[in-house]
mmCIF file of C-alpha atoms and ligand atoms in Angstrom:
data_model
loop_
_atom_site.group_PDB
_atom_site.id
_atom_site.type_symbol
_atom_site.label_atom_id
_atom_site.label_comp_id
_atom_site.label_asym_id
_atom_site.label_seq_id
_atom_site.Cartn_x
_atom_site.Cartn_y
_atom_site.Cartn_z
ATOM 1 C CA MET A 182 52.954 95.637 97.974
ATOM 2 C CA VAL A 183 54.025 95.162 101.490
ATOM 3 C CA TYR A 184 57.332 93.784 101.390
ATOM 4 C CA ASP A 185 58.474 91.642 103.998
ATOM 5 C CA ASP A 186 61.862 90.654 104.620
ATOM 6 C CA GLU A 187 61.572 87.678 106.427
ATOM 7 C CA VAL A 188 60.169 86.033 104.050
ATOM 8 C CA LEU A 189 62.455 87.164 101.151
ATOM 9 C CA GLN A 190 65.665 86.067 103.362
ATOM 10 C CA ASN A 191 63.734 82.541 104.366
ATOM 11 C CA LEU A 192 62.764 82.447 100.416
ATOM 12 C CA CYS A 193 66.299 82.780 99.330
ATOM 13 C CA ALA A 194 67.393 79.833 101.417
ATOM 14 C CA THR A 195 65.152 76.937 100.410
ATOM 15 C CA LEU A 196 65.939 77.984 97.354
ATOM 16 C CA GLY A 197 69.317 78.679 97.389
ATOM 17 C CA VAL A 198 69.903 81.981 96.464
ATOM 18 C CA ALA A 199 73.691 83.166 98.312
ATOM 19 C CA ALA A 200 72.885 85.253 100.911
ATOM 20 C CA TYR A 201 74.923 88.455 99.438
ATOM 21 C CA GLN A 202 71.849 88.367 96.540
ATOM 22 C CA GLY A 203 69.064 88.235 99.943
ATOM 23 C CA GLN A 204 70.505 91.316 101.117
ATOM 24 C CA ALA A 205 70.706 92.843 97.185
ATOM 25 C CA LEU A 206 68.090 91.985 96.601
ATOM 26 C CA SER A 207 66.037 93.178 100.425
ATOM 27 C CA GLN A 208 67.521 96.347 99.629
ATOM 28 C CA LEU A 209 65.337 97.068 95.839
ATOM 29 C CA LEU A 210 62.769 95.466 97.487
ATOM 30 C CA ALA A 211 62.344 98.124 100.396
ATOM 31 C CA ARG A 212 62.424 100.876 97.521
ATOM 32 C CA VAL A 213 60.984 99.813 94.336
ATOM 33 C CA ASP A 214 58.044 97.492 94.629
ATOM 34 C CA LEU A 215 58.638 94.523 91.192
ATOM 35 C CA LYS A 216 54.827 93.545 90.767
ATOM 36 C CA GLY A 217 53.645 93.883 86.752
ATOM 37 C CA LYS A 218 56.910 95.166 86.200
ATOM 38 C CA ARG A 219 60.027 94.350 82.889
ATOM 39 C CA VAL A 220 63.053 93.802 84.831
ATOM 40 C CA LEU A 221 66.501 93.242 83.555
ATOM 41 C CA GLU A 222 69.064 91.603 85.091
ATOM 42 C CA VAL A 223 72.480 92.853 83.815
ATOM 43 C CA GLY A 224 74.811 90.318 85.028
ATOM 44 C CA GLY A 225 73.350 87.460 86.445
ATOM 45 C CA SER A 226 70.561 85.006 85.818
ATOM 46 C CA ASN A 227 70.319 82.460 87.937
ATOM 47 C CA LEU A 228 67.480 83.881 90.037
ATOM 48 C CA PRO A 229 64.929 80.741 90.371
ATOM 49 C CA ARG A 230 61.681 81.526 89.222
ATOM 50 C CA GLU A 231 60.151 81.141 92.415
ATOM 51 C CA LEU A 232 61.386 83.876 93.747
ATOM 52 C CA ILE A 233 60.950 86.046 90.549
ATOM 53 C CA PHE A 234 57.559 85.529 89.748
ATOM 54 C CA ASP A 235 56.132 83.344 92.701
ATOM 55 C CA LEU A 236 56.970 86.280 95.223
ATOM 56 C CA PHE A 237 57.991 89.209 93.500
ATOM 57 C CA ASP A 238 54.865 89.123 90.915
ATOM 58 C CA VAL A 239 56.983 90.075 87.531
ATOM 59 C CA LYS A 240 55.914 90.885 84.514
ATOM 60 C CA GLU A 241 59.153 89.882 82.213
ATOM 61 C CA TRP A 242 62.311 89.511 83.225
ATOM 62 C CA VAL A 243 65.366 88.642 80.426
ATOM 63 C CA SER A 244 68.775 88.276 82.322
ATOM 64 C CA ILE A 245 72.030 90.041 80.000
ATOM 65 C CA ASP A 246 74.951 88.024 81.733
ATOM 66 C CA ILE A 247 78.267 86.378 79.934
ATOM 67 C CA ILE A 248 77.561 82.168 80.657
ATOM 68 C CA ALA A 249 81.575 80.613 79.994
ATOM 69 C CA GLU A 250 80.686 77.252 79.224
ATOM 70 C CA GLY A 251 81.594 75.254 82.343
ATOM 71 C CA SER A 252 81.274 77.961 84.911
ATOM 72 C CA TYR A 253 80.161 77.643 88.322
ATOM 73 C CA GLN A 254 76.028 78.492 88.160
ATOM 74 C CA LEU A 255 75.491 76.079 85.173
ATOM 75 C CA LEU A 256 77.546 73.200 87.359
ATOM 76 C CA GLN A 257 75.544 74.050 90.299
ATOM 77 C CA GLN A 258 72.686 75.694 88.768
ATOM 78 C CA SER A 259 72.195 73.178 85.831
ATOM 79 C CA THR A 260 68.143 72.530 86.399
ATOM 80 C CA HIS A 261 66.994 75.963 86.336
ATOM 81 C CA TYR A 262 69.189 76.897 83.568
ATOM 82 C CA GLN A 263 67.694 73.684 81.577
ATOM 83 C CA ARG A 264 64.311 75.297 82.240
ATOM 84 C CA GLU A 265 65.277 78.582 81.316
ATOM 85 C CA GLY A 266 67.042 77.912 78.320
ATOM 86 C CA ILE A 267 69.874 79.981 77.423
ATOM 87 C CA GLU A 268 69.539 81.815 73.960
ATOM 88 C CA PRO A 269 72.320 84.408 72.443
ATOM 89 C CA LEU A 270 72.297 87.751 72.852
ATOM 90 C CA ASN A 271 72.243 88.421 69.231
ATOM 91 C CA LYS A 272 68.868 87.008 68.764
ATOM 92 C CA ALA A 273 67.551 89.254 71.622
ATOM 93 C CA SER A 274 65.003 91.770 69.103
ATOM 94 C CA SER A 275 63.298 88.381 68.152
ATOM 95 C CA LEU A 276 62.483 86.908 71.113
ATOM 96 C CA ILE A 277 61.484 89.649 73.582
ATOM 97 C CA GLY A 278 58.275 89.685 74.526
ATOM 98 C CA THR A 279 58.235 85.960 73.853
ATOM 99 C CA LYS A 280 59.110 84.240 77.313
ATOM 100 C CA ASP A 281 58.099 85.424 80.760
ATOM 101 C CA TYR A 282 61.248 84.615 82.099
ATOM 102 C CA LEU A 283 64.385 85.460 78.872
ATOM 103 C CA ILE A 284 67.681 84.627 79.310
ATOM 104 C CA LEU A 285 70.993 85.827 77.114
ATOM 105 C CA ASP A 286 74.298 84.948 77.123
ATOM 106 C CA GLY A 287 75.922 88.226 76.044
ATOM 107 C CA ALA A 288 77.433 91.219 77.544
ATOM 108 C CA ILE A 289 76.211 94.736 78.172
ATOM 109 C CA GLU A 290 77.303 96.731 76.535
ATOM 110 C CA PHE A 291 76.333 94.275 72.664
ATOM 111 C CA ALA A 292 71.728 95.022 74.250
ATOM 112 C CA GLY A 293 71.978 97.392 70.858
ATOM 113 C CA GLY A 294 68.981 94.708 69.370
ATOM 114 C CA LEU A 295 66.279 95.784 72.594
ATOM 115 C CA PRO A 296 64.338 98.056 72.694
ATOM 116 C CA THR A 297 64.627 100.771 73.799
ATOM 117 C CA GLY A 298 62.560 102.205 76.987
ATOM 118 C CA TYR A 299 61.258 98.795 77.344
ATOM 119 C CA PHE A 300 62.722 97.674 81.493
ATOM 120 C CA ASP A 301 60.935 99.323 84.188
ATOM 121 C CA VAL A 302 63.244 98.160 86.635
ATOM 122 C CA ILE A 303 67.009 97.105 85.791
ATOM 123 C CA LEU A 304 69.028 94.801 88.384
ATOM 124 C CA SER A 305 73.523 94.081 89.086
ATOM 125 C CA ILE A 306 74.087 91.833 91.554
ATOM 126 C CA THR A 307 77.776 91.790 92.145
ATOM 127 C CA SER A 308 78.025 92.259 88.124
ATOM 128 C CA PHE A 309 79.918 96.372 88.027
ATOM 129 C CA GLU A 310 82.887 95.614 89.315
ATOM 130 C CA HIS A 311 83.533 93.298 86.150
ATOM 131 C CA ILE A 312 82.257 95.274 83.823
ATOM 132 C CA LEU A 313 84.820 96.641 81.750
ATOM 133 C CA ALA A 314 83.487 98.195 79.370
ATOM 134 C CA LEU A 315 81.583 100.320 82.469
ATOM 135 C CA PRO A 316 80.335 103.814 79.690
ATOM 136 C CA SER A 317 79.057 101.552 77.586
ATOM 137 C CA ALA A 318 77.022 99.604 79.881
ATOM 138 C CA LEU A 319 75.941 101.976 81.612
ATOM 139 C CA SER A 320 74.988 103.818 78.133
ATOM 140 C CA GLN A 321 73.364 100.820 76.457
ATOM 141 C CA MET A 322 71.953 100.492 80.292
ATOM 142 C CA LYS A 323 70.331 103.834 80.463
ATOM 143 C CA ARG A 324 68.599 103.876 77.208
ATOM 144 C CA LEU A 325 67.057 100.059 77.870
ATOM 145 C CA VAL A 326 65.681 101.968 81.223
ATOM 146 C CA GLU A 327 62.055 103.931 80.814
ATOM 147 C CA PRO A 328 62.951 107.482 81.697
ATOM 148 C CA ALA A 329 61.132 106.748 84.682
ATOM 149 C CA GLY A 330 62.318 103.806 85.819
ATOM 150 C CA VAL A 331 64.895 102.760 87.670
ATOM 151 C CA ILE A 332 68.799 100.889 87.877
ATOM 152 C CA TYR A 333 69.777 99.313 91.110
ATOM 153 C CA THR A 334 73.391 98.353 91.583
ATOM 154 C CA TYR A 335 74.449 96.344 94.257
ATOM 155 C CA HIS A 336 78.378 95.657 93.518
ATOM 156 C CA GLY A 337 81.998 94.175 95.908
ATOM 157 C CA PRO A 338 84.349 93.479 96.292
ATOM 158 C CA ILE A 339 85.676 96.547 94.253
ATOM 159 C CA TRP A 340 89.339 97.060 93.589
ATOM 160 C CA SER A 341 89.628 99.808 96.654
ATOM 161 C CA SER A 342 88.561 97.498 99.124
ATOM 162 C CA TYR A 343 90.973 95.548 101.167
ATOM 163 C CA CYS A 344 90.224 92.420 99.145
ATOM 164 C CA GLY A 345 89.554 93.936 95.779
ATOM 165 C CA HIS A 346 91.703 92.594 93.584
ATOM 166 C CA HIS A 347 88.607 89.536 94.207
ATOM 167 C CA ILE A 348 90.939 86.124 92.604
ATOM 168 C CA TRP A 349 90.223 82.740 92.526
ATOM 169 C CA VAL A 350 93.158 80.724 91.754
ATOM 170 C CA ASP A 351 92.030 77.632 94.610
ATOM 171 C CA SER A 352 90.373 76.585 97.596
ATOM 172 C CA GLU A 353 93.593 78.344 99.671
ATOM 173 C CA ILE A 354 93.643 81.012 97.463
ATOM 174 C CA ASN A 355 91.366 83.657 97.027
ATOM 175 C CA PHE A 356 89.709 86.100 98.484
ATOM 176 C CA ASN A 357 86.871 84.682 101.160
ATOM 177 C CA VAL A 358 89.934 83.781 103.020
ATOM 178 C CA PRO A 359 91.448 85.787 105.201
ATOM 179 C CA ASP A 360 95.122 86.896 104.488
ATOM 180 C CA ALA A 361 95.800 84.881 101.556
ATOM 181 C CA ILE A 362 96.457 87.695 99.905
ATOM 182 C CA PRO A 363 97.678 90.616 102.326
ATOM 183 C CA GLU A 364 95.080 92.977 103.430
ATOM 184 C CA PHE A 365 95.225 95.879 100.822
ATOM 185 C CA GLY A 366 97.713 94.297 99.468
ATOM 186 C CA HIS A 367 96.828 95.029 95.702
ATOM 187 C CA LEU A 368 97.468 98.987 96.930
ATOM 188 C CA LEU A 369 100.700 98.781 98.002
ATOM 189 C CA TYR A 370 102.961 96.152 96.139
ATOM 190 C CA SER A 371 104.233 95.851 93.161
ATOM 191 C CA PRO A 372 103.865 92.478 91.040
ATOM 192 C CA PRO A 373 106.654 91.744 91.739
ATOM 193 C CA GLU A 374 107.474 92.771 95.334
ATOM 194 C CA MET A 375 103.939 90.575 95.116
ATOM 195 C CA PHE A 376 105.499 87.041 93.927
ATOM 196 C CA ASP A 377 108.206 87.121 96.656
ATOM 197 C CA LEU A 378 106.081 87.270 98.659
ATOM 198 C CA LEU A 379 103.317 84.860 97.208
ATOM 199 C CA ARG A 380 105.872 82.154 96.733
ATOM 200 C CA LYS A 381 106.935 81.967 99.704
ATOM 201 C CA THR A 382 103.889 80.674 100.943
ATOM 202 C CA PHE A 383 102.496 78.474 98.353
ATOM 203 C CA GLY A 384 105.947 78.492 95.524
ATOM 204 C CA ASP A 385 106.411 79.813 92.293
ATOM 205 C CA ARG A 386 103.691 78.090 90.322
ATOM 206 C CA ARG A 387 100.684 79.227 92.254
ATOM 207 C CA ALA A 388 102.198 82.622 93.738
ATOM 208 C CA GLU A 389 102.753 83.400 89.492
ATOM 209 C CA GLN A 390 98.539 82.305 88.540
ATOM 210 C CA ALA A 391 98.208 84.639 91.544
ATOM 211 C CA VAL A 392 99.902 87.923 90.207
ATOM 212 C CA LEU A 393 97.987 87.305 87.018
ATOM 213 C CA GLN A 394 94.958 87.554 88.651
ATOM 214 C CA ILE A 395 96.047 90.251 90.447
ATOM 215 C CA TYR A 396 97.165 92.763 88.560
ATOM 216 C CA HIS A 397 96.965 91.907 84.629
ATOM 217 C CA GLN A 398 93.898 89.518 83.943
ATOM 218 C CA PRO A 399 91.210 91.471 82.893
ATOM 219 C CA ARG A 400 88.709 89.317 85.440
ATOM 220 C CA VAL A 401 88.031 92.633 87.060
ATOM 221 C CA ASN A 402 87.508 96.335 86.255
ATOM 222 C CA ARG A 403 90.155 97.848 89.080
ATOM 223 C CA LEU A 404 87.736 100.385 89.597
ATOM 224 C CA PHE A 405 88.205 102.482 92.668
ATOM 225 C CA TYR A 406 84.534 103.680 94.182
ATOM 226 C CA GLU A 407 85.333 107.343 93.655
ATOM 227 C CA ASP A 408 86.035 106.508 89.953
ATOM 228 C CA TYR A 409 82.089 104.850 89.481
ATOM 229 C CA LEU A 410 80.884 107.778 90.991
ATOM 230 C CA TYR A 411 82.264 109.204 87.744
ATOM 231 C CA TYR A 412 81.312 107.388 85.318
ATOM 232 C CA PHE A 413 77.216 107.166 86.460
ATOM 233 C CA LYS A 414 77.445 110.981 86.779
ATOM 234 C CA LEU A 415 79.286 110.211 83.176
ATOM 235 C CA ALA A 416 76.754 109.061 81.564
ATOM 236 C CA GLY A 417 74.249 111.575 82.578
ATOM 237 C CA PHE A 418 71.979 110.107 85.101
ATOM 238 C CA SER A 419 69.875 113.391 87.147
ATOM 239 C CA GLU A 420 69.911 111.444 90.458
ATOM 240 C CA ILE A 421 72.615 109.769 91.315
ATOM 241 C CA GLU A 422 72.038 107.338 94.734
ATOM 242 C CA ALA A 423 75.491 106.069 95.964
ATOM 243 C CA ALA A 424 76.380 104.384 99.175
ATOM 244 C CA PRO A 425 78.943 101.983 100.922
ATOM 245 C CA TYR A 426 78.295 98.609 102.147
ATOM 246 C CA ALA A 427 80.183 96.414 104.782
ATOM 247 C CA ARG A 428 82.089 98.775 105.718
ATOM 248 C CA ARG A 429 85.335 98.315 107.292
ATOM 249 C CA GLU A 430 87.766 101.112 109.269
ATOM 250 C CA VAL A 431 90.887 101.532 107.786
ATOM 251 C CA GLN A 432 93.899 102.312 111.050
ATOM 252 C CA THR A 433 95.252 106.435 110.046
ATOM 253 C CA ASP A 434 98.529 104.703 109.474
ATOM 254 C CA LEU A 435 97.372 102.445 105.941
ATOM 255 C CA GLN A 436 94.734 105.213 105.213
ATOM 256 C CA ALA A 437 97.596 107.841 104.866
ATOM 257 C CA ARG A 438 99.568 104.934 102.887
ATOM 258 C CA LEU A 439 96.485 104.282 100.552
ATOM 259 C CA GLN A 440 95.881 107.724 100.181
ATOM 260 C CA THR A 441 99.514 108.833 98.554
ATOM 261 C CA LEU A 442 100.048 105.685 96.433
ATOM 262 C CA HIS A 443 96.619 106.537 95.198
ATOM 263 C CA PRO A 444 96.872 110.266 95.254
ATOM 264 C CA GLY A 445 93.078 111.567 94.145
ATOM 265 C CA TYR A 446 91.080 108.752 96.621
ATOM 266 C CA ARG A 447 89.726 108.489 99.678
ATOM 267 C CA VAL A 448 87.487 105.306 100.117
ATOM 268 C CA PHE A 449 89.114 102.290 101.102
ATOM 269 C CA ASP A 450 86.434 100.856 104.386
ATOM 270 C CA ALA A 451 83.673 100.397 101.423
ATOM 271 C CA TYR A 452 83.846 96.680 100.988
ATOM 272 C CA GLY A 453 81.282 96.782 97.975
ATOM 273 C CA MET A 454 79.379 99.569 96.667
ATOM 274 C CA SER A 455 75.152 99.958 96.202
ATOM 275 C CA ALA A 456 73.556 102.617 94.185
ATOM 276 C CA PHE A 457 70.205 103.605 92.973
ATOM 277 C CA LEU A 458 70.616 105.566 89.065
ATOM 278 C CA ARG A 459 67.893 107.451 87.357
HETATM 279 C C1 SAM B 775 79.930 87.388 90.127
HETATM 280 S S1 SAM B 775 79.270 87.078 89.166
HETATM 281 C C2 SAM B 775 77.349 87.186 89.527
HETATM 282 C C3 SAM B 775 76.419 86.511 89.165
HETATM 283 C C4 SAM B 775 75.207 86.620 89.449
HETATM 284 N N1 SAM B 775 74.569 87.693 89.421
HETATM 285 C C5 SAM B 775 75.327 86.429 91.350
HETATM 286 O O1 SAM B 775 75.708 86.959 92.085
HETATM 287 O O2 SAM B 775 76.037 84.943 91.335
HETATM 288 C C6 SAM B 775 79.541 88.139 87.835
HETATM 289 C C7 SAM B 775 78.787 87.909 85.970
HETATM 290 O O3 SAM B 775 78.947 89.060 85.614
HETATM 291 C C8 SAM B 775 78.416 88.670 84.011
HETATM 292 N N2 SAM B 775 79.354 90.600 83.184
HETATM 293 C C9 SAM B 775 80.684 90.660 83.155
HETATM 294 N N3 SAM B 775 80.756 91.459 82.750
HETATM 295 C C10 SAM B 775 79.454 91.595 82.199
HETATM 296 C C11 SAM B 775 79.184 92.406 81.124
HETATM 297 N N4 SAM B 775 80.084 93.216 80.475
HETATM 298 N N5 SAM B 775 77.544 91.558 80.699
HETATM 299 C C12 SAM B 775 76.957 91.067 80.848
HETATM 300 N N6 SAM B 775 77.671 90.159 82.414
HETATM 301 C C13 SAM B 775 77.621 90.252 82.901
HETATM 302 C C14 SAM B 775 80.111 87.580 84.574
HETATM 303 O O4 SAM B 775 80.444 87.554 83.311
HETATM 304 C C15 SAM B 775 79.308 86.798 85.763
HETATM 305 O O5 SAM B 775 78.455 85.324 85.165
#
C-alpha cells in the first residue's frame, strides 16, 4: 500500500478520532500494511469502520476491550457502538468470523475462546499502562497472533513519566492539567505527603480522591519503562523493538533523586512507549 499520512490524519480529524490515536496508527501503518488482514485491537473499540475498512482495507477487525457501562467512549460514540454492537467475550468462540467488526467486552487475559494464530496483527493504543495482568495478557496476545504476525503497542502516560499517575478526579485535577499534581510527585512523595500538599489547594475531599487514584486504585499498572521491556522479554518474543515517545528532558538533580528513590530505573523522560513485538 502507498501510505499517505496526510490522508490518514485528515480522516482522523474528520471522524473525531483522537490525535494520539492518529499518531499511533501512523506509526503502525508506516511499517505494516493492514490490507486484507485480520486485526485484533486490545483495549480499544472506538475506531470507526470508515477508517478500518474504507481506508485500511482490513478484512476482519476484532476488539477486546473492557467496556464499562456509562464509560466516556459509550457516551461520546454512541452511534458507533449502536452500529457495531457489543458482545460478551465469553461468546467469542461462536461469534468469531461471523462479522467483519466484532467488539468483545472483556479482558484480553480471558480471550482463551479465540482460535490460536487467528490474527495477522494485534494493535493496542494507550492501553498497556492499564493492563494489570500483563504476563497473562501478553501470553494470550502471543498465542492469538500468527507466527509471522506482529503485536504493536503505543501506550502512555506510563508510571515512570512526569504524569504517570494518570489520574482523573475532575476537570481541574487530572493528568492533563499541568502542575495540578507536581511533576513526578507520584514518584517523589508518600501518600500522606501528597495528601497534605494537595489539600491546601483542593480541600480534603478532592485531595483524598487524588491520593486514592494516584497510589491505591487499580486504574493503572504502575510499571516503569524498564518493567515493560522485562515483561516483553519474559513473554518470549524473539524481536522486541521498543522506543520512548514524547520524551521530556529531566534535570540532572531530579534524575539523580528519582534514581535514588527507585533503584534500577533510569528512563524517566519517556511519556510513553511504542513497541513492535514478534
Ligand atoms: C485509555 S483507554 C484507551 C481506549 C482506546 N484505545 C482509545 O485510545 O480511545 C484504555 C482501555 O483499555 C481497556 N483495558 C484495560 N485493561 C484491559 C484488559 N486487561 N483487557 C482489555 N482491555 C483493557 C480499558 O477498559 C479502556 O477501554
